[in-house]
Tab-separated table of C-alpha atoms and ligand atoms in Angstrom:
chain	number	residue	atom	x	y	z
Y	305	MET	CA	-22.732	23.385	67.103
Y	306	THR	CA	-22.803	25.189	63.728
Y	307	LEU	CA	-20.886	28.134	62.278
Y	308	TYR	CA	-24.116	30.093	62.377
Y	309	GLN	CA	-24.485	29.480	66.121
Y	310	LEU	CA	-20.874	30.513	66.707
Y	311	LEU	CA	-21.505	33.674	64.737
Y	312	THR	CA	-24.646	34.722	66.584
Y	313	GLU	CA	-23.190	33.936	70.014
Y	314	GLY	CA	-19.995	35.832	69.203
Y	315	GLU	CA	-22.003	38.738	67.855
Y	316	GLN	CA	-24.046	38.844	71.059
Y	317	LYS	CA	-20.899	38.992	73.210
Y	318	LEU	CA	-19.503	41.817	71.092
Y	319	ARG	CA	-22.777	43.736	71.347
Y	320	GLU	CA	-22.639	43.427	75.147
Y	321	ALA	CA	-19.084	44.814	75.024
Y	322	LYS	CA	-20.472	47.795	73.047
Y	323	ASP	CA	-18.690	46.998	69.797
Y	324	ALA	CA	-20.476	49.229	67.275
Y	325	GLU	CA	-19.602	46.796	64.451
Y	326	ALA	CA	-20.530	43.593	66.326
Y	327	GLN	CA	-22.045	41.792	63.340
Y	328	LEU	CA	-19.270	42.590	60.912
Y	329	ASP	CA	-16.506	41.920	63.446
Y	330	ALA	CA	-17.939	38.539	64.539
Y	331	ARG	CA	-18.118	37.498	60.883
Y	332	ARG	CA	-14.536	38.599	60.159
Y	333	LEU	CA	-13.172	36.814	63.244
Y	334	LEU	CA	-15.069	33.641	62.401
Y	335	LEU	CA	-13.735	33.617	58.832
Y	336	GLU	CA	-10.229	34.211	60.172
Y	337	ALA	CA	-10.442	31.443	62.805
Y	338	PHE	CA	-11.721	28.938	60.246
Y	339	GLN	CA	-9.442	30.270	57.481
Y	340	THR	CA	-12.421	30.432	55.158
Y	341	ASP	CA	-14.337	32.947	53.041
Y	342	THR	CA	-17.880	34.280	52.892
Y	343	VAL	CA	-18.987	31.885	50.141
Y	344	HIS	CA	-17.938	28.787	52.105
Y	345	PHE	CA	-19.400	30.215	55.278
Y	346	LEU	CA	-22.771	30.812	53.586
Y	347	MET	CA	-22.786	27.296	52.115
Y	348	ASN	CA	-21.836	25.489	55.318
Y	349	ARG	CA	-23.119	27.661	58.135
Y	350	MET	CA	-25.980	25.284	59.100
Y	351	LEU	CA	-23.895	22.070	59.091
Y	352	GLN	CA	-22.956	20.466	62.398
Y	353	LEU	CA	-19.247	21.022	63.031
Y	354	SER	CA	-17.151	17.876	63.336
Y	355	LYS	CA	-15.133	16.970	66.434
Y	356	GLU	CA	-11.861	16.968	64.491
Y	357	GLN	CA	-8.880	18.502	66.240
Y	358	THR	CA	-8.476	21.271	63.627
Y	359	VAL	CA	-12.137	22.290	63.964
Y	360	GLU	CA	-11.910	22.362	67.762
Y	361	GLN	CA	-8.779	24.487	67.480
Y	362	ALA	CA	-10.596	26.917	65.159
Y	363	VAL	CA	-13.491	27.211	67.623
Y	364	SER	CA	-11.079	27.910	70.458
Y	365	ASP	CA	-9.173	30.507	68.346
Y	366	TYR	CA	-12.480	32.162	67.526
Y	367	TRP	CA	-13.448	32.581	71.188
Y	368	THR	CA	-9.978	33.903	72.025
Y	369	MET	CA	-10.333	36.539	69.300
Y	370	ILE	CA	-13.895	37.421	70.364
Y	371	GLU	CA	-12.614	37.885	73.929
Y	372	ARG	CA	-9.840	40.215	72.718
Y	373	ARG	CA	-12.375	42.264	70.751
Y	374	CYS	CA	-14.641	42.375	73.850
Y	375	GLN	CA	-11.695	44.096	75.559
Y	376	ARG	CA	-12.032	46.628	72.722
Y	377	GLU	CA	-8.752	45.666	71.114
Y	378	PRO	CA	-8.918	47.006	67.532
Y	379	ILE	CA	-9.823	44.280	65.049
Y	380	GLN	CA	-6.794	45.279	62.955
Y	381	TYR	CA	-4.430	44.204	65.748
Y	382	ILE	CA	-6.339	40.935	66.179
Y	383	LEU	CA	-6.246	40.181	62.452
Y	384	GLY	CA	-2.765	41.696	62.085
Y	385	SER	CA	-3.452	43.897	59.071
Y	386	GLN	CA	-5.088	47.014	57.670
Y	387	GLU	CA	-5.713	48.247	54.116
Y	388	PHE	CA	-4.192	51.592	53.137
Y	389	MET	CA	-4.078	53.022	49.596
Y	390	GLY	CA	-5.292	49.640	48.353
Y	391	LEU	CA	-2.329	47.816	49.927
Y	392	THR	CA	-2.425	45.434	52.894
Y	393	PHE	CA	-0.137	46.579	55.724
Y	394	ARG	CA	0.869	44.340	58.631
Y	395	VAL	CA	0.189	46.025	61.978
Y	396	ASN	CA	0.707	45.246	65.648
Y	397	HIS	CA	0.374	47.208	68.874
Y	398	HIS	CA	3.727	48.928	68.286
Y	399	VAL	CA	2.296	51.017	65.426
Y	400	LEU	CA	-0.677	53.263	64.852
Y	401	ILE	CA	-3.279	51.616	62.622
Y	402	PRO	CA	-3.196	53.372	59.221
Y	403	ARG	CA	-6.220	55.704	58.871
Y	404	GLN	CA	-8.120	56.522	55.722
Y	405	ASP	CA	-7.632	60.223	56.614
Y	406	THR	CA	-3.912	59.775	56.004
Y	407	GLU	CA	-4.572	58.792	52.378
Y	408	THR	CA	-5.305	62.529	51.877
Y	409	LEU	CA	-1.615	63.238	52.498
Y	410	VAL	CA	-0.412	60.513	50.125
Y	411	GLU	CA	-2.816	61.623	47.414
Y	412	GLN	CA	-1.746	65.254	47.735
Y	413	VAL	CA	1.917	64.310	47.238
Y	414	LEU	CA	0.999	62.209	44.172
Y	415	LYS	CA	-1.086	65.064	42.758
Y	416	GLU	CA	1.690	67.639	43.063
Y	417	HIS	CA	4.551	65.644	41.526
Y	418	THR	CA	4.751	64.145	38.043
Y	419	GLN	CA	5.860	60.565	37.495
Y	420	SER	CA	9.334	61.634	36.373
Y	421	GLU	CA	9.764	63.998	39.349
Y	422	ARG	CA	8.791	61.171	41.682
Y	423	ARG	CA	11.449	58.907	40.224
Y	424	ALA	CA	14.164	61.485	40.876
Y	425	LYS	CA	13.187	63.202	44.117
Y	426	ARG	CA	14.530	62.307	47.533
Y	427	LEU	CA	11.760	61.862	50.057
Y	428	LEU	CA	11.859	61.750	53.852
Y	429	ASP	CA	9.062	60.348	56.043
Y	430	LEU	CA	9.370	61.210	59.750
Y	431	CYS	CA	7.504	59.097	62.364
Y	432	THR	CA	6.823	56.375	59.815
Y	433	GLY	CA	5.215	53.795	62.167
Y	434	SER	CA	3.972	50.930	59.977
Y	435	GLY	CA	5.623	52.632	56.988
Y	436	CYS	CA	2.252	53.104	55.298
Y	437	ILE	CA	2.966	56.594	53.903
Y	438	ALA	CA	6.489	55.912	52.651
Y	439	ILE	CA	5.703	52.501	51.202
Y	440	SER	CA	2.489	53.509	49.449
Y	441	LEU	CA	4.310	56.489	47.899
Y	442	MET	CA	6.926	54.070	46.565
Y	443	VAL	CA	4.440	51.465	45.320
Y	444	LYS	CA	1.747	53.822	43.987
Y	445	GLY	CA	3.902	56.828	43.184
Y	446	GLY	CA	7.149	55.350	41.940
Y	447	PHE	CA	9.349	57.183	44.462
Y	448	ARG	CA	12.743	55.461	44.614
Y	449	TYR	CA	14.890	57.438	47.057
Y	450	VAL	CA	12.961	57.213	50.289
Y	451	THR	CA	14.146	57.400	53.895
Y	452	ALA	CA	11.773	56.759	56.788
Y	453	THR	CA	12.495	57.303	60.473
Y	454	ASP	CA	10.892	56.372	63.765
Y	455	ILE	CA	11.927	56.587	67.392
Y	456	SER	CA	10.684	53.048	68.060
Y	457	GLU	CA	12.729	50.035	66.974
Y	458	ASP	CA	9.596	47.899	67.331
Y	459	ALA	CA	7.744	50.178	64.904
Y	460	LEU	CA	10.664	50.012	62.459
Y	461	SER	CA	10.467	46.191	62.541
Y	462	VAL	CA	6.860	46.458	61.349
Y	463	ALA	CA	7.837	48.964	58.639
Y	464	ARG	CA	10.678	46.635	57.576
Y	465	GLU	CA	8.287	43.714	57.249
Y	466	ASN	CA	5.838	45.814	55.219
Y	467	ALA	CA	8.632	47.033	52.951
Y	468	HIS	CA	9.734	43.435	52.432
Y	469	CYS	CA	6.198	42.262	51.561
Y	470	LEU	CA	5.065	45.220	49.434
Y	471	LEU	CA	8.096	46.593	47.588
Y	472	GLU	CA	9.444	45.087	44.374
Y	473	PRO	CA	12.802	43.367	44.780
Y	474	GLY	CA	15.525	45.921	44.200
Y	475	CYS	CA	13.371	48.744	45.564
Y	476	GLN	CA	14.790	49.811	48.886
Y	477	LEU	CA	13.323	51.854	51.708
Y	478	LYS	CA	15.983	53.214	54.038
Y	479	LEU	CA	14.799	52.899	57.637
Y	480	CYS	CA	16.544	54.849	60.407
Y	481	ARG	CA	15.874	54.824	64.120
Y	482	GLY	CA	15.899	58.084	66.045
Y	483	ASP	CA	14.095	61.149	67.282
Y	484	LEU	CA	12.936	63.043	64.146
Y	485	PHE	CA	15.956	64.378	62.185
Y	486	GLN	CA	18.433	62.938	64.710
Y	487	ALA	CA	17.879	59.591	63.024
Y	488	LEU	CA	19.551	60.863	59.828
Y	489	GLU	CA	23.156	60.737	58.697
Y	490	PRO	CA	24.591	64.272	58.707
Y	491	GLY	CA	24.529	66.053	55.380
Y	492	GLY	CA	21.486	64.333	53.886
Y	493	LYS	CA	19.170	66.609	51.877
Y	494	PHE	CA	15.602	65.941	50.764
Y	495	ASP	CA	13.176	67.360	48.183
Y	496	ILE	CA	9.993	66.207	49.897
Y	497	LEU	CA	9.274	65.839	53.606
Y	498	VAL	CA	6.152	64.000	54.766
Y	499	SER	CA	5.049	63.222	58.299
Y	500	ASN	CA	2.084	62.098	60.342
Y	501	PRO	CA	3.575	62.911	63.740
Y	502	PRO	CA	1.803	62.408	67.085
Y	503	TYR	CA	-0.581	65.379	67.384
Y	504	ILE	CA	-3.247	64.653	69.986
Y	505	PRO	CA	-3.039	67.006	73.013
Y	506	THR	CA	-2.081	64.893	76.057
Y	507	SER	CA	-5.290	65.614	77.976
Y	508	VAL	CA	-7.491	64.628	75.003
Y	509	ILE	CA	-6.069	61.087	74.798
Y	510	ARG	CA	-8.172	59.857	77.697
Y	511	GLU	CA	-11.328	61.015	75.880
Y	512	LEU	CA	-10.634	58.910	72.773
Y	513	GLN	CA	-12.377	55.593	72.061
Y	514	PRO	CA	-11.106	52.666	74.174
Y	515	GLU	CA	-9.693	51.077	71.005
Y	516	VAL	CA	-7.356	54.046	70.605
Y	517	ARG	CA	-6.614	55.106	74.178
Y	518	ASN	CA	-6.094	51.610	75.605
Y	519	HIS	CA	-4.489	49.799	72.670
Y	520	GLU	CA	-2.707	52.094	70.220
Y	521	PRO	CA	0.836	53.236	71.145
Y	522	VAL	CA	0.598	56.448	73.131
Y	523	THR	CA	3.975	57.620	71.784
Y	524	ALA	CA	2.397	57.652	68.311
Y	525	LEU	CA	-0.506	59.815	69.499
Y	526	ASP	CA	0.735	62.190	72.199
Y	527	GLY	CA	1.723	65.535	70.744
Y	528	SER	CA	2.478	67.192	74.154
Y	529	PRO	CA	0.011	69.326	76.177
Y	530	ASP	CA	-0.915	71.482	73.178
Y	531	GLY	CA	-0.530	68.713	70.571
Y	532	LYS	CA	1.956	70.724	68.527
Y	533	VAL	CA	5.454	69.920	69.771
Y	534	PHE	CA	6.363	67.884	66.687
Y	535	TYR	CA	5.202	70.613	64.281
Y	536	ARG	CA	7.328	73.150	66.163
Y	537	ARG	CA	10.343	70.864	66.021
Y	538	ILE	CA	9.858	69.895	62.377
Y	539	ALA	CA	9.338	73.518	61.268
Y	540	GLY	CA	12.332	74.646	63.336
Y	541	GLU	CA	14.790	71.903	62.378
Y	542	ALA	CA	13.830	71.168	58.747
Y	543	GLU	CA	15.983	73.849	57.141
Y	544	GLN	CA	19.313	72.004	57.176
Y	545	TRP	CA	17.716	68.838	55.739
Y	546	LEU	CA	15.840	70.349	52.810
Y	547	ASN	CA	16.963	71.258	49.303
Y	548	PRO	CA	15.826	74.678	48.015
Y	549	GLY	CA	12.224	74.450	46.785
Y	550	ALA	CA	11.516	71.328	48.841
Y	551	ALA	CA	7.875	70.609	49.658
Y	552	VAL	CA	6.576	69.625	53.084
Y	553	TYR	CA	3.336	67.732	53.834
Y	554	LEU	CA	2.189	67.316	57.427
Y	555	GLU	CA	-0.909	65.525	58.682
Y	556	ILE	CA	-2.708	67.649	61.277
Y	557	GLY	CA	-5.638	67.438	63.680
Y	558	TYR	CA	-8.914	68.987	62.456
Y	559	ASP	CA	-8.359	72.160	64.545
Y	560	GLN	CA	-4.613	72.656	64.023
Y	561	GLY	CA	-4.560	74.133	60.504
Y	562	GLU	CA	-4.104	77.768	61.435
Y	563	ALA	CA	-1.476	77.094	64.114
Y	564	VAL	CA	0.619	74.799	61.900
Y	565	CYS	CA	0.428	77.237	58.954
Y	566	GLY	CA	1.628	79.973	61.356
Y	567	LEU	CA	4.595	77.879	62.526
Y	568	LEU	CA	5.671	77.116	58.966
Y	569	GLU	CA	5.364	80.777	57.972
Y	570	GLU	CA	7.524	81.856	60.918
Y	571	HIS	CA	10.237	79.513	59.695
Y	572	GLY	CA	10.346	80.851	56.123
Y	573	PHE	CA	8.018	78.426	54.328
Y	574	ASN	CA	5.703	79.707	51.600
Y	575	ASN	CA	2.795	78.514	49.389
Y	576	ILE	CA	1.264	77.234	52.610
Y	577	LYS	CA	-2.107	75.556	52.165
Y	578	VAL	CA	-4.498	73.471	54.265
Y	579	ILE	CA	-6.047	70.417	52.564
Y	580	LYS	CA	-9.259	68.776	53.733
Y	581	ASP	CA	-9.924	65.047	54.105
Y	582	LEU	CA	-12.951	63.235	52.629
Y	583	PRO	CA	-15.283	64.098	55.541
Y	584	GLY	CA	-14.340	67.757	54.933
Y	585	LEU	CA	-12.051	68.350	57.931
Y	586	ASP	CA	-8.656	70.081	57.784
Y	587	ARG	CA	-6.180	67.189	57.565
Y	588	VAL	CA	-2.942	68.166	55.819
Y	589	VAL	CA	-0.764	71.269	55.625
Y	590	ARG	CA	1.518	71.577	52.619
Y	591	ALA	CA	4.262	74.183	52.220
Y	592	ASP	CA	7.357	74.950	50.120
Y	593	TYR	CA	10.750	75.781	51.504
Y	594	GLY	CA	12.945	78.595	50.183
H	975	LIG	N1	-5.540	60.486	63.490
H	975	LIG	C1	-5.176	59.776	64.687
H	975	LIG	C2	-6.373	59.716	65.616
H	975	LIG	O1	-7.274	60.489	65.513
H	975	LIG	C3	-4.014	60.440	65.371
H	975	LIG	C4	-2.802	60.331	64.567
H	975	LIG	C5	-1.643	61.080	65.123
H	975	LIG	O2	-1.563	61.531	66.283
H	975	LIG	N2	-0.722	61.219	64.289
H	975	LIG	O3	-6.435	58.843	66.469
């Protein structure tokens, strides 16, 4: 048995399970199981594998991971991480896997606030999940006063771990458990509000890829029958938590721009604008308060 044989057999199994990235995924799982890199793989792929215990364990780990991927478990949950804004975030099935689309939101916040504003402003991230938005704004943007909330204690544990691994010592992310603003201590006021809330209409969830519908946390996806309950609640409840002139940035579904702009307008927001993601779809709504 060689690494090359393991790779091609694994790839074949993934193809049969309709994994669109069978070749790439088999390679990544093999490298992970053998704790090696592409260079070593390419040098040694034709050598017969030894019968050593550690090698046999790696082979068995590989087949376990291939089997999980055949069940269409996202590779990020199998490997335990995902890149976002150039940082490596730990993920598990309690949090949504960070999407490249969400970088649009982070980049928009960075674009609109100077370095010195970022150091002074108080920022709130609702529905933080893995913490990818809040933490990348701190690491890449220099924000220092950041609070992030989530309804799930399990999600907050992941965010806590990411904060521990990615933030400089002395830099603290305040994590609070609760339903949107209910997580916050009374009286808190913020200058920037960001959120990627659940926004998929309930009936659409069953049409998503098996990776998403069967493995990602439904509470992080389900935005009620019309997909917009969290936008209504955020727009309606934000007032008492925002300083005058505060800016709000919400990730949205590709077809929710008009509706979310309308909700924010009804609640007294202005300078409302829809921002597109890299593929050109509506992805973020930004607005100012007061
Ligand atoms: N963008 C995610 C998806 O398409 C959904 C994220 C969300 O509901 N906040 O699966």
